[in-house]
Short mmCIF file of C-alpha atoms in Angstrom, two decimals:
data_model
loop_
_atom_site.label_atom_id
_atom_site.label_comp_id
_atom_site.label_asym_id
_atom_site.label_seq_id
_atom_site.Cartn_x
_atom_site.Cartn_y
_atom_site.Cartn_z
CA MET A 654 -44.16 62.58 -34.00
CA ILE A 655 -42.57 62.83 -37.44
CA ARG A 656 -39.15 63.32 -35.83
CA ASN A 657 -39.59 60.13 -33.78
CA CYS A 658 -40.51 58.13 -36.86
CA SER A 659 -37.49 59.52 -38.72
CA SER A 660 -35.18 58.57 -35.86
CA GLY A 661 -36.59 55.04 -35.84
CA MET A 662 -35.95 54.65 -39.57
CA LYS A 663 -32.34 55.82 -39.14
CA PHE A 664 -31.77 53.27 -36.38
CA LEU A 665 -33.25 50.49 -38.56
CA ARG A 666 -31.05 51.46 -41.52
CA MET A 667 -27.96 51.50 -39.26
CA THR A 668 -28.78 48.02 -37.93
CA LEU A 669 -29.26 46.66 -41.44
CA LEU A 670 -25.93 48.16 -42.52
CA ILE A 671 -24.12 46.43 -39.64
CA LEU A 672 -25.76 43.10 -40.43
CA HIS A 673 -24.97 43.52 -44.12
CA SER A 674 -21.34 44.27 -43.24
CA CYS A 675 -21.15 41.08 -41.19
CA LEU A 676 -22.57 39.03 -44.00
CA ASP A 677 -20.16 40.55 -46.50
CA SER A 678 -17.06 39.97 -44.35
CA ARG A 679 -16.97 36.71 -42.44
CA SER A 680 -13.54 37.59 -41.01
CA ASP A 681 -14.97 40.67 -39.27
CA CYS A 682 -17.92 38.91 -37.62
CA PHE A 683 -17.53 35.65 -35.77
CA LYS A 684 -18.86 33.79 -32.77
CA VAL A 685 -16.74 32.36 -29.95
CA VAL A 686 -17.97 28.96 -28.78
CA GLY A 687 -17.08 26.65 -25.91
CA PRO A 688 -18.51 24.02 -23.57
CA ASP A 689 -22.00 24.52 -22.12
CA VAL A 690 -21.31 22.40 -19.02
CA PRO A 691 -18.64 22.75 -16.32
CA LEU A 692 -15.31 20.97 -16.83
CA PHE A 693 -14.30 18.52 -14.09
CA VAL A 694 -10.63 17.74 -13.35
CA GLU A 695 -8.67 16.10 -10.53
CA ALA A 696 -6.11 18.25 -8.76
CA GLY A 697 -2.64 17.66 -10.14
CA LYS A 698 -3.86 16.74 -13.62
CA ASP A 699 -3.75 18.86 -16.79
CA LEU A 700 -6.87 20.41 -18.32
CA VAL A 701 -7.80 21.85 -21.71
CA LEU A 702 -10.29 24.74 -21.64
CA PRO A 703 -12.01 24.65 -25.06
CA CYS A 704 -12.54 27.91 -26.98
CA SER A 705 -12.84 28.35 -30.75
CA ILE A 706 -14.20 30.61 -33.48
CA LYS A 707 -17.23 29.80 -35.63
CA PRO A 708 -17.25 29.82 -38.57
CA ASN A 709 -13.66 28.57 -38.70
CA THR A 710 -11.50 31.66 -39.04
CA SER A 711 -7.80 32.08 -38.38
CA ALA A 712 -7.03 33.66 -35.00
CA VAL A 713 -3.33 34.11 -35.76
CA ASP A 714 -3.70 37.90 -36.19
CA MET A 715 -6.21 38.35 -33.36
CA ARG A 716 -5.93 39.08 -29.66
CA VAL A 717 -6.76 36.09 -27.43
CA GLU A 718 -7.17 36.74 -23.73
CA TRP A 719 -8.02 34.32 -20.95
CA PHE A 720 -8.82 35.69 -17.50
CA ARG A 721 -10.67 34.79 -14.30
CA LEU A 722 -14.08 36.29 -13.69
CA ASP A 723 -14.29 35.48 -9.98
CA VAL A 724 -10.84 36.84 -9.05
CA VAL A 725 -10.23 40.55 -9.63
CA ASP A 726 -7.48 41.51 -12.09
CA THR A 727 -6.38 37.94 -12.75
CA LEU A 728 -4.92 37.60 -16.23
CA VAL A 729 -4.49 33.90 -16.98
CA HIS A 730 -3.02 34.05 -20.49
CA LEU A 731 -2.57 36.63 -23.26
CA TYR A 732 -1.76 36.18 -26.96
CA GLU A 733 -1.23 39.37 -28.98
CA ASN A 734 0.82 40.49 -31.99
CA HIS A 735 1.66 36.84 -32.78
CA LYS A 736 3.20 36.33 -29.32
CA GLU A 737 2.17 34.82 -26.00
CA MET A 738 2.72 37.67 -23.55
CA SER A 739 3.84 37.00 -19.98
CA GLY A 740 3.67 40.60 -18.79
CA GLY A 741 0.70 41.10 -16.50
CA GLN A 742 0.03 37.36 -16.18
CA ASP A 743 -0.99 36.37 -12.66
CA GLN A 744 1.95 34.80 -10.82
CA SER A 745 0.00 31.65 -9.91
CA TYR A 746 -0.36 30.77 -13.62
CA ARG A 747 3.25 31.41 -14.67
CA GLY A 748 4.64 28.41 -16.54
CA ARG A 749 1.33 26.52 -16.39
CA THR A 750 -0.61 27.87 -19.41
CA ALA A 751 -0.19 27.60 -23.17
CA LEU A 752 -2.21 27.90 -26.37
CA PHE A 753 -2.02 25.33 -29.13
CA ARG A 754 -0.16 27.65 -31.52
CA GLU A 755 -0.52 25.37 -34.53
CA GLU A 756 -4.29 25.34 -33.98
CA LEU A 757 -4.75 29.13 -34.06
CA GLN A 758 -4.85 29.00 -37.86
CA LYS A 759 -8.00 26.89 -37.53
CA GLY A 760 -9.60 29.29 -35.05
CA ASN A 761 -8.85 27.10 -32.03
CA ALA A 762 -7.87 29.27 -29.05
CA SER A 763 -8.19 26.55 -26.39
CA LEU A 764 -6.00 26.92 -23.31
CA ARG A 765 -3.92 24.15 -21.73
CA LEU A 766 -3.69 24.51 -17.95
CA SER A 767 -1.09 22.25 -16.32
CA ASP A 768 -0.91 20.85 -12.80
CA VAL A 769 -4.38 22.04 -11.82
CA ARG A 770 -4.84 23.25 -8.24
CA VAL A 771 -7.92 23.60 -6.07
CA SER A 772 -7.43 27.37 -6.24
CA ASP A 773 -7.89 27.16 -10.04
CA GLU A 774 -11.57 26.34 -9.62
CA GLY A 775 -13.88 29.04 -10.98
CA ARG A 776 -15.10 30.85 -14.10
CA TYR A 777 -12.77 31.68 -16.99
CA LYS A 778 -13.51 34.04 -19.87
CA CYS A 779 -12.06 33.45 -23.34
CA PHE A 780 -12.03 36.82 -25.13
CA ILE A 781 -11.10 37.05 -28.84
CA LYS A 782 -10.81 40.34 -30.75
CA ASP A 783 -9.78 41.39 -34.23
CA LYS A 784 -9.66 44.93 -35.69
CA SER A 785 -13.41 45.44 -35.85
CA TRP A 786 -15.15 42.66 -33.92
CA TYR A 787 -14.93 40.72 -30.68
CA ASP A 788 -16.78 38.00 -28.81
CA ASP A 789 -16.25 35.87 -25.70
CA ILE A 790 -17.47 32.83 -23.80
CA ILE A 791 -17.30 31.67 -20.18
CA VAL A 792 -15.83 28.29 -19.21
CA ARG A 793 -16.54 26.89 -15.76
CA VAL A 794 -13.94 24.68 -14.06
CA THR A 795 -14.57 22.40 -11.09
CA VAL A 796 -11.55 20.83 -9.38
CA GLU A 797 -11.81 17.62 -7.41
CA ALA A 798 -9.11 16.86 -4.82
CA LEU A 799 -8.68 13.74 -2.70
CA GLY A 800 -7.69 14.83 0.78
CA THR A 801 -5.24 13.40 3.27
CA GLN A 802 -5.64 10.08 5.03
CA PRO A 803 -7.92 10.78 8.03
CA VAL A 804 -6.28 10.79 11.45
CA ILE A 805 -8.19 9.65 14.57
CA THR A 806 -7.16 10.89 18.01
CA MET A 807 -8.61 10.22 21.46
CA GLU A 808 -9.32 13.49 23.30
CA GLY A 809 -10.36 12.02 26.67
CA TYR A 810 -13.38 11.09 28.79
CA ASP A 811 -16.63 12.98 29.15
CA SER A 812 -18.50 13.29 32.47
CA SER A 813 -20.35 10.00 31.97
CA GLY A 814 -17.30 7.92 31.08
CA GLY A 815 -17.62 8.03 27.31
CA ILE A 816 -14.50 8.48 25.22
CA SER A 817 -14.33 11.40 22.80
CA LEU A 818 -12.78 10.57 19.42
CA VAL A 819 -11.81 13.17 16.81
CA CYS A 820 -11.29 12.52 13.11
CA GLU A 821 -9.45 15.10 10.99
CA SER A 822 -8.45 15.38 7.34
CA GLY A 823 -7.61 18.20 4.93
CA GLY A 824 -7.04 19.05 1.28
CA TRP A 825 -10.49 17.97 0.00
CA ASN A 826 -12.53 19.53 -2.77
CA PRO A 827 -15.48 19.47 -2.81
CA GLU A 828 -16.23 19.04 0.89
CA PRO A 829 -16.41 15.34 1.81
CA GLU A 830 -19.10 13.65 3.85
CA VAL A 831 -17.74 12.35 7.19
CA LEU A 832 -19.20 9.16 8.70
CA TRP A 833 -18.44 7.23 11.87
CA LEU A 834 -19.11 3.49 11.77
CA ASP A 835 -18.66 0.56 14.13
CA ARG A 836 -17.12 -2.85 13.45
CA GLU A 837 -20.28 -4.07 11.71
CA GLY A 838 -20.43 -1.04 9.43
CA VAL A 839 -23.38 0.54 11.24
CA THR A 840 -23.40 4.34 10.93
CA LEU A 841 -23.15 6.07 14.32
CA THR A 842 -24.51 9.41 15.46
CA ALA A 843 -21.75 12.01 15.69
CA GLU A 844 -21.46 15.74 16.25
CA ALA A 845 -21.82 18.15 13.34
CA THR A 846 -18.73 18.26 11.14
CA GLU A 847 -16.51 21.33 11.54
CA THR A 848 -15.43 22.65 8.16
CA HIS A 849 -12.75 25.16 7.21
CA ARG A 850 -11.82 26.19 3.67
CA ASP A 851 -8.65 27.74 2.27
CA THR A 852 -7.01 27.94 -1.15
CA GLU A 853 -6.06 24.25 -1.00
CA GLY A 854 -9.55 22.93 -0.24
CA PHE A 855 -11.64 21.84 2.72
CA ARG A 856 -10.37 20.72 6.12
CA VAL A 857 -12.88 18.74 8.17
CA LYS A 858 -13.06 17.66 11.81
CA CYS A 859 -15.74 15.43 13.30
CA ARG A 860 -16.18 14.25 16.92
CA ILE A 861 -18.01 11.29 18.36
CA THR A 862 -18.38 9.96 21.91
CA VAL A 863 -18.33 6.17 22.32
CA TYR A 864 -19.34 4.16 25.37
CA ASN A 865 -18.29 0.61 24.59
CA SER A 866 -15.26 -1.26 23.36
CA ASN A 867 -15.30 -1.75 19.60
CA LYS A 868 -13.46 -1.06 16.38
CA PHE A 869 -14.51 2.33 15.01
CA TYR A 870 -14.06 3.70 11.51
CA CYS A 871 -13.93 7.30 10.32
CA ARG A 872 -14.91 7.29 6.65
CA LEU A 873 -14.70 10.24 4.26
CA LEU A 874 -16.79 10.09 1.11
CA GLN A 875 -16.61 12.05 -2.11
CA LYS A 876 -18.38 11.43 -5.40
CA HIS A 877 -15.47 9.45 -6.83
CA HIS A 878 -13.36 8.71 -3.74
CA MET A 879 -13.51 7.08 -0.33
CA THR A 880 -10.88 6.79 2.38
CA GLU A 881 -11.05 5.77 6.01
CA ALA A 882 -9.09 5.19 9.21
CA GLU A 883 -9.78 2.86 12.11
CA ILE A 884 -9.21 2.78 15.86
CA ILE A 885 -9.74 -0.03 18.36
CA ILE A 886 -10.95 0.89 21.88
CA PRO A 887 -10.42 -2.01 24.33
CA SER A 888 -12.79 -2.46 27.29
CA ASN A 889 -9.96 -1.80 29.76
CA ILE A 890 -9.99 1.87 28.77
CA PHE A 891 -13.57 2.21 30.03
CA LEU A 892 -12.79 0.23 33.18
CA ALA A 893 -10.01 2.68 34.01
CA TRP A 894 -12.50 5.56 34.11
CA LYS A 895 -14.98 3.62 36.28
CA PHE A 896 -12.34 2.78 38.86
CA ALA A 897 -11.09 6.35 38.88
CA VAL A 898 -14.47 7.98 39.56
CA THR A 899 -15.45 5.51 42.32
CA GLY A 900 -12.25 6.15 44.28
CA ILE A 901 -10.91 2.59 44.42
CA LEU A 902 -7.65 2.24 46.36
CA VAL A 903 -4.46 3.29 44.65
CA SER A 904 -3.18 -0.25 44.88
CA VAL A 905 -6.18 -1.49 42.92
CA LEU A 906 -5.68 1.21 40.34
CA ALA A 907 -2.04 0.25 40.12
CA GLY A 908 -3.02 -3.37 39.62
CA LEU A 909 -5.51 -2.37 36.96
CA GLY A 910 -2.84 -0.23 35.36
CA LEU A 911 -0.56 -3.25 35.17
CA MET A 912 -3.36 -5.27 33.64
CA ILE A 913 -4.09 -2.59 31.05
CA THR A 914 -0.38 -2.27 30.35
CA ALA A 915 -0.13 -6.03 29.83
CA VAL A 916 -3.12 -6.02 27.48
CA LEU A 917 -1.79 -3.05 25.53
CA TYR A 918 1.67 -4.61 25.41
CA GLN A 919 0.18 -7.80 24.01
CA LYS A 920 -1.71 -5.78 21.42
CA ASN A 921 1.38 -3.72 20.58
CA GLU A 922 3.51 -6.85 20.35
CA THR A 923 1.00 -8.40 17.95
CA GLU A 924 0.95 -5.21 15.90
CA ARG A 925 4.76 -5.06 15.91
CA LYS A 926 5.02 -8.61 14.61
CA ARG A 927 2.43 -7.88 11.93
CA LEU A 928 4.41 -4.84 10.79
CA GLN A 929 7.63 -6.83 10.71
CA GLU A 930 6.01 -9.38 8.43
CA GLU A 931 4.63 -6.59 6.26
CA ILE A 932 8.07 -4.98 5.91
CA LYS A 933 9.60 -8.38 5.07
CA LYS A 934 7.10 -8.80 2.24
CA ASP A 935 7.74 -5.27 0.97
CA GLN A 936 11.51 -5.85 1.00
CA LEU A 937 11.03 -8.67 -1.48
CA HIS A 938 10.37 -5.95 -4.04
CA THR A 939 13.70 -4.17 -3.50
CA VAL A 940 15.01 -2.38 -6.60
CA ASP A 941 18.44 -0.99 -7.42
CA VAL A 942 18.11 2.81 -7.30
CA THR A 943 20.77 5.09 -8.76
CA LEU A 944 20.62 8.90 -8.78
CA ASP A 945 20.17 10.62 -12.13
CA PRO A 946 22.83 13.34 -12.58
CA GLU A 947 20.81 14.86 -15.45
CA SER A 948 18.09 15.81 -12.94
CA ALA A 949 20.33 17.00 -10.09
CA HIS A 950 20.23 20.63 -8.97
CA PRO A 951 23.57 22.34 -9.79
CA GLY A 952 24.30 22.70 -6.08
CA LEU A 953 24.17 18.96 -5.41
CA ILE A 954 27.17 16.67 -5.26
CA LEU A 955 26.59 13.05 -6.30
CA SER A 956 28.94 10.19 -5.51
CA ASP A 957 30.59 8.35 -8.41
CA ASP A 958 28.38 5.30 -7.86
CA GLY A 959 25.22 7.41 -7.79
CA LYS A 960 24.23 6.22 -4.32
CA GLN A 961 24.92 9.36 -2.24
CA VAL A 962 23.90 13.01 -2.52
CA THR A 963 24.76 16.08 -0.49
CA CYS A 964 24.46 19.82 -1.03
CA GLY A 965 27.68 21.70 -1.70
CA ASP A 966 28.65 25.31 -1.04
CA THR A 967 28.81 26.41 -4.67
CA ARG A 968 26.59 26.11 -7.71
CA GLN A 969 28.15 24.09 -10.53
CA ASN A 970 27.98 25.24 -14.14
CA LEU A 971 25.83 22.46 -15.58
CA PRO A 972 23.77 22.42 -18.79
CA ASP A 973 20.07 23.03 -18.19
CA ASN A 974 17.52 20.53 -19.42
CA PRO A 975 13.82 19.85 -18.74
CA LYS A 976 14.66 17.24 -16.08
CA ARG A 977 17.04 19.36 -14.00
CA PHE A 978 15.82 21.06 -10.82
CA ASN A 979 16.98 24.68 -10.97
CA GLU A 980 15.75 26.03 -7.60
CA SER A 981 14.86 23.08 -5.39
CA VAL A 982 17.99 21.19 -4.31
CA SER A 983 16.56 17.86 -5.44
CA VAL A 984 17.32 14.85 -7.62
CA VAL A 985 15.39 11.80 -8.84
CA GLY A 986 16.40 8.25 -9.61
CA LYS A 987 17.44 7.18 -13.09
CA GLU A 988 14.77 4.52 -13.47
CA GLY A 989 11.00 5.09 -13.28
CA PHE A 990 8.31 2.54 -12.51
CA SER A 991 4.87 2.37 -14.13
CA SER A 992 3.54 -0.87 -12.65
CA GLY A 993 4.00 -3.42 -9.89
CA ARG A 994 5.71 -2.86 -6.56
CA PHE A 995 9.11 -1.47 -5.60
CA TYR A 996 11.04 -0.79 -2.38
CA PHE A 997 14.26 1.03 -1.45
CA GLU A 998 15.98 2.25 1.70
CA VAL A 999 17.76 5.54 2.40
CA GLN A 1000 20.11 6.39 5.26
CA VAL A 1001 19.18 9.80 6.71
CA SER A 1002 21.32 9.82 9.88
CA GLY A 1003 23.27 12.93 10.86
CA LYS A 1004 20.93 15.34 9.06
CA THR A 1005 18.81 18.22 10.36
CA LYS A 1006 16.47 18.27 7.36
CA TRP A 1007 15.68 16.24 4.23
CA ASP A 1008 12.88 15.30 1.80
CA LEU A 1009 12.29 11.75 0.60
CA GLY A 1010 9.72 9.80 -1.42
CA VAL A 1011 8.59 9.39 -5.01
CA ALA A 1012 7.54 11.78 -7.78
CA ARG A 1013 5.66 11.40 -11.02
CA GLU A 1014 7.41 11.85 -14.35
CA SER A 1015 5.71 15.14 -15.34
CA ILE A 1016 6.59 17.16 -12.22
CA ASN A 1017 7.62 20.76 -12.66
CA THR A 1018 11.35 20.95 -11.94
CA LYS A 1019 11.70 24.69 -12.48
CA GLY A 1020 11.34 27.28 -9.73
CA GLU A 1021 10.28 26.57 -6.18
CA ILE A 1022 8.20 23.42 -5.79
CA THR A 1023 5.53 22.44 -3.28
CA LEU A 1024 5.65 18.82 -2.15
CA THR A 1025 2.05 17.58 -2.33
CA PRO A 1026 0.34 14.67 -4.10
CA GLN A 1027 -1.59 17.24 -6.12
CA ASN A 1028 1.75 18.44 -7.52
CA GLY A 1029 2.98 14.90 -8.14
CA PHE A 1030 5.06 14.29 -4.98
CA TRP A 1031 4.43 11.64 -2.31
CA THR A 1032 7.00 12.47 0.36
CA VAL A 1033 7.87 12.84 4.03
CA TRP A 1034 10.38 15.32 5.37
CA LEU A 1035 12.45 16.36 8.39
CA ARG A 1036 12.81 19.96 9.57
CA ASN A 1037 14.56 21.52 12.57
CA GLU A 1038 16.30 18.24 13.48
CA ASN A 1039 13.23 16.53 14.99
CA GLU A 1040 10.06 17.75 13.24
CA TYR A 1041 8.78 15.07 10.87
CA GLU A 1042 5.87 15.60 8.51
CA ALA A 1043 4.04 13.80 5.72
CA CYS A 1044 3.69 16.27 2.86
CA ALA A 1045 0.04 15.47 2.22
CA GLY A 1046 -1.15 19.00 1.44
CA PRO A 1047 -1.78 20.12 4.15
CA GLY A 1048 1.00 18.42 6.05
CA VAL A 1049 0.47 15.74 8.69
CA SER A 1050 2.72 15.89 11.74
CA LEU A 1051 4.54 12.61 12.46
CA PRO A 1052 5.57 12.22 16.10
CA MET A 1053 8.67 10.03 16.46
CA ARG A 1054 10.01 8.49 19.66
CA LYS A 1055 13.52 8.35 18.25
CA LYS A 1056 15.26 10.16 15.43
CA LEU A 1057 15.06 8.30 12.14
CA GLN A 1058 18.31 6.75 10.92
CA LYS A 1059 17.12 4.84 7.86
CA VAL A 1060 13.83 5.13 5.95
CA GLY A 1061 12.24 2.46 3.77
CA VAL A 1062 10.01 3.52 0.89
CA PHE A 1063 7.49 1.08 -0.61
CA VAL A 1064 5.18 1.67 -3.59
CA ASP A 1065 2.33 -0.50 -4.87
CA TYR A 1066 1.49 1.16 -8.18
CA GLU A 1067 -1.80 -0.61 -8.89
CA GLU A 1068 -3.06 -0.17 -5.31
CA GLY A 1069 -2.17 3.53 -5.28
CA LEU A 1070 -0.09 3.05 -2.12
CA VAL A 1071 3.10 4.79 -0.95
CA SER A 1072 4.36 3.69 2.50
CA PHE A 1073 7.29 4.83 4.64
CA TYR A 1074 8.97 2.73 7.34
CA ASP A 1075 11.44 3.27 10.15
CA VAL A 1076 13.85 0.51 9.14
CA GLU A 1077 15.71 0.28 12.47
CA ALA A 1078 12.56 0.19 14.60
CA ARG A 1079 10.78 -2.02 12.06
CA SER A 1080 7.78 0.30 12.37
CA HIS A 1081 5.38 2.12 10.08
CA ILE A 1082 5.76 5.90 9.62
CA TYR A 1083 3.02 6.96 7.19
CA SER A 1084 1.11 5.79 4.11
CA PHE A 1085 -0.51 7.63 1.21
CA THR A 1086 -3.48 5.44 0.25
CA GLY A 1087 -6.12 5.53 -2.46
CA GLN A 1088 -3.86 7.37 -4.90
CA SER A 1089 -4.28 7.14 -8.68
CA PHE A 1090 -1.05 6.73 -10.64
CA THR A 1091 -1.07 7.20 -14.42
CA GLU A 1092 2.60 8.06 -15.08
CA LYS A 1093 5.99 6.64 -14.21
CA LEU A 1094 7.06 7.19 -10.61
CA TYR A 1095 10.67 8.03 -9.77
CA PRO A 1096 12.44 7.86 -6.40
CA PHE A 1097 12.83 11.45 -5.14
CA PHE A 1098 15.55 12.84 -2.87
CA SER A 1099 16.45 16.22 -1.40
CA PRO A 1100 19.30 16.51 1.12
CA CYS A 1101 18.25 20.19 1.55
CA ARG A 1102 20.82 22.96 1.89
CA ASN A 1103 23.79 22.28 4.13
CA ASP A 1104 23.28 25.29 6.47
CA GLU A 1105 27.00 26.11 6.71
CA GLY A 1106 27.86 22.52 7.45
CA LYS A 1107 25.11 21.79 9.99
CA ASN A 1108 23.25 19.64 7.42
CA SER A 1109 26.21 18.42 5.37
CA ALA A 1110 25.62 14.68 5.91
CA PRO A 1111 24.58 12.88 2.71
CA LEU A 1112 21.46 10.97 1.88
CA ILE A 1113 22.65 7.43 1.11
CA ILE A 1114 20.76 4.81 -0.88
CA SER A 1115 21.54 1.75 1.24
CA PRO A 1116 21.63 -1.94 0.48
CA VAL A 1117 18.70 -3.73 2.08
CA ASN A 1118 19.36 -6.11 4.97
CA TYR A 1119 16.68 -8.78 4.84
CA TYR A 1120 15.27 -9.97 8.17
#
């Protein structure tokens, strides 16, 4: 019993000595503080993860380590021996993290994370250590991503003559709510939403069966965002099924087919005229675009007038600068736009692959780039001679009846709209809608590599022919 009491007294004296040491040396004992609530950020934006020492003590001579708690062995950023160390840093964070070095003297060890991705969502630990003391805090990050424009497709008839419609969209975070509505905005009963998740967010698919002609909307809702697509089902589509299942004579079916064709042609003709008028209006905002040689990848060859670009066989010895693409064979226009509307046209004939669109001012030009709105690119591309895709993250396949010869690009900055047109067919290709622009946007071009001459044709910024 006496031994137990003696041991307890020793433990108490040891505790008091430690506390006394802390009180005597404020530099040895400190507390790391940060936010108590999760941080919210939109994909593609930059984020500061707060972390500092209290009482204010210089962290210049300390070790500052940021790492992920929910991903094993993921070092996000390390500062040690007065240097920011890249060795051991997870590849996905390379070039995207930095401390505020001038703030370390004040005990501020906050981390700047650039071009936030959906995969960055999670828990981060800020760990600070000096020679005799350490402490840490956990910062929670929630990433919100606006997904792709929903696409509605018609799968076919069910056994009772209803038409099955499918709505799909990807790249969302968190998972959006999917609603089907009719022309009057009445919510319709649909099947349960199918959801799949990967590193870039949620992909959703929702089916509904309709039994009457109407205009139907597929609407995707998030806390801060809403986007929708529409489809019109004419009554003739339902009539076709009724005639088919009752075995009406082929001649009657043929006559009905002609009637449906006439109705659809009338509708298509109306739509075609509407698109032509829309393109005419967009062309009124034509701007003079010239390629910026300071941004061009060293493998690109620009014409003297700055209107054509192709990829050469050799890499030129050009001075590096923050604007120049060093891996992606790309180039941007000289002039950026931070308001209003602008339109330009690019000849893409003779090529097997290319990228085209607009990019925000703060894009990362170093290393390989991924063309998504989250990374600051609103583009479409061609691959394998006839495979067109909108780079919406994930990509949206764009079926084309004929190979594109000239592409029109239209931007409405305030509306958050980027549209692409087939200039020769006077038809719409794809639109990014509901975007939020906060920086200058620059025309973006990539002729892609020339594949030993197979893709040597240039991209040409063309004068606009007004209709």
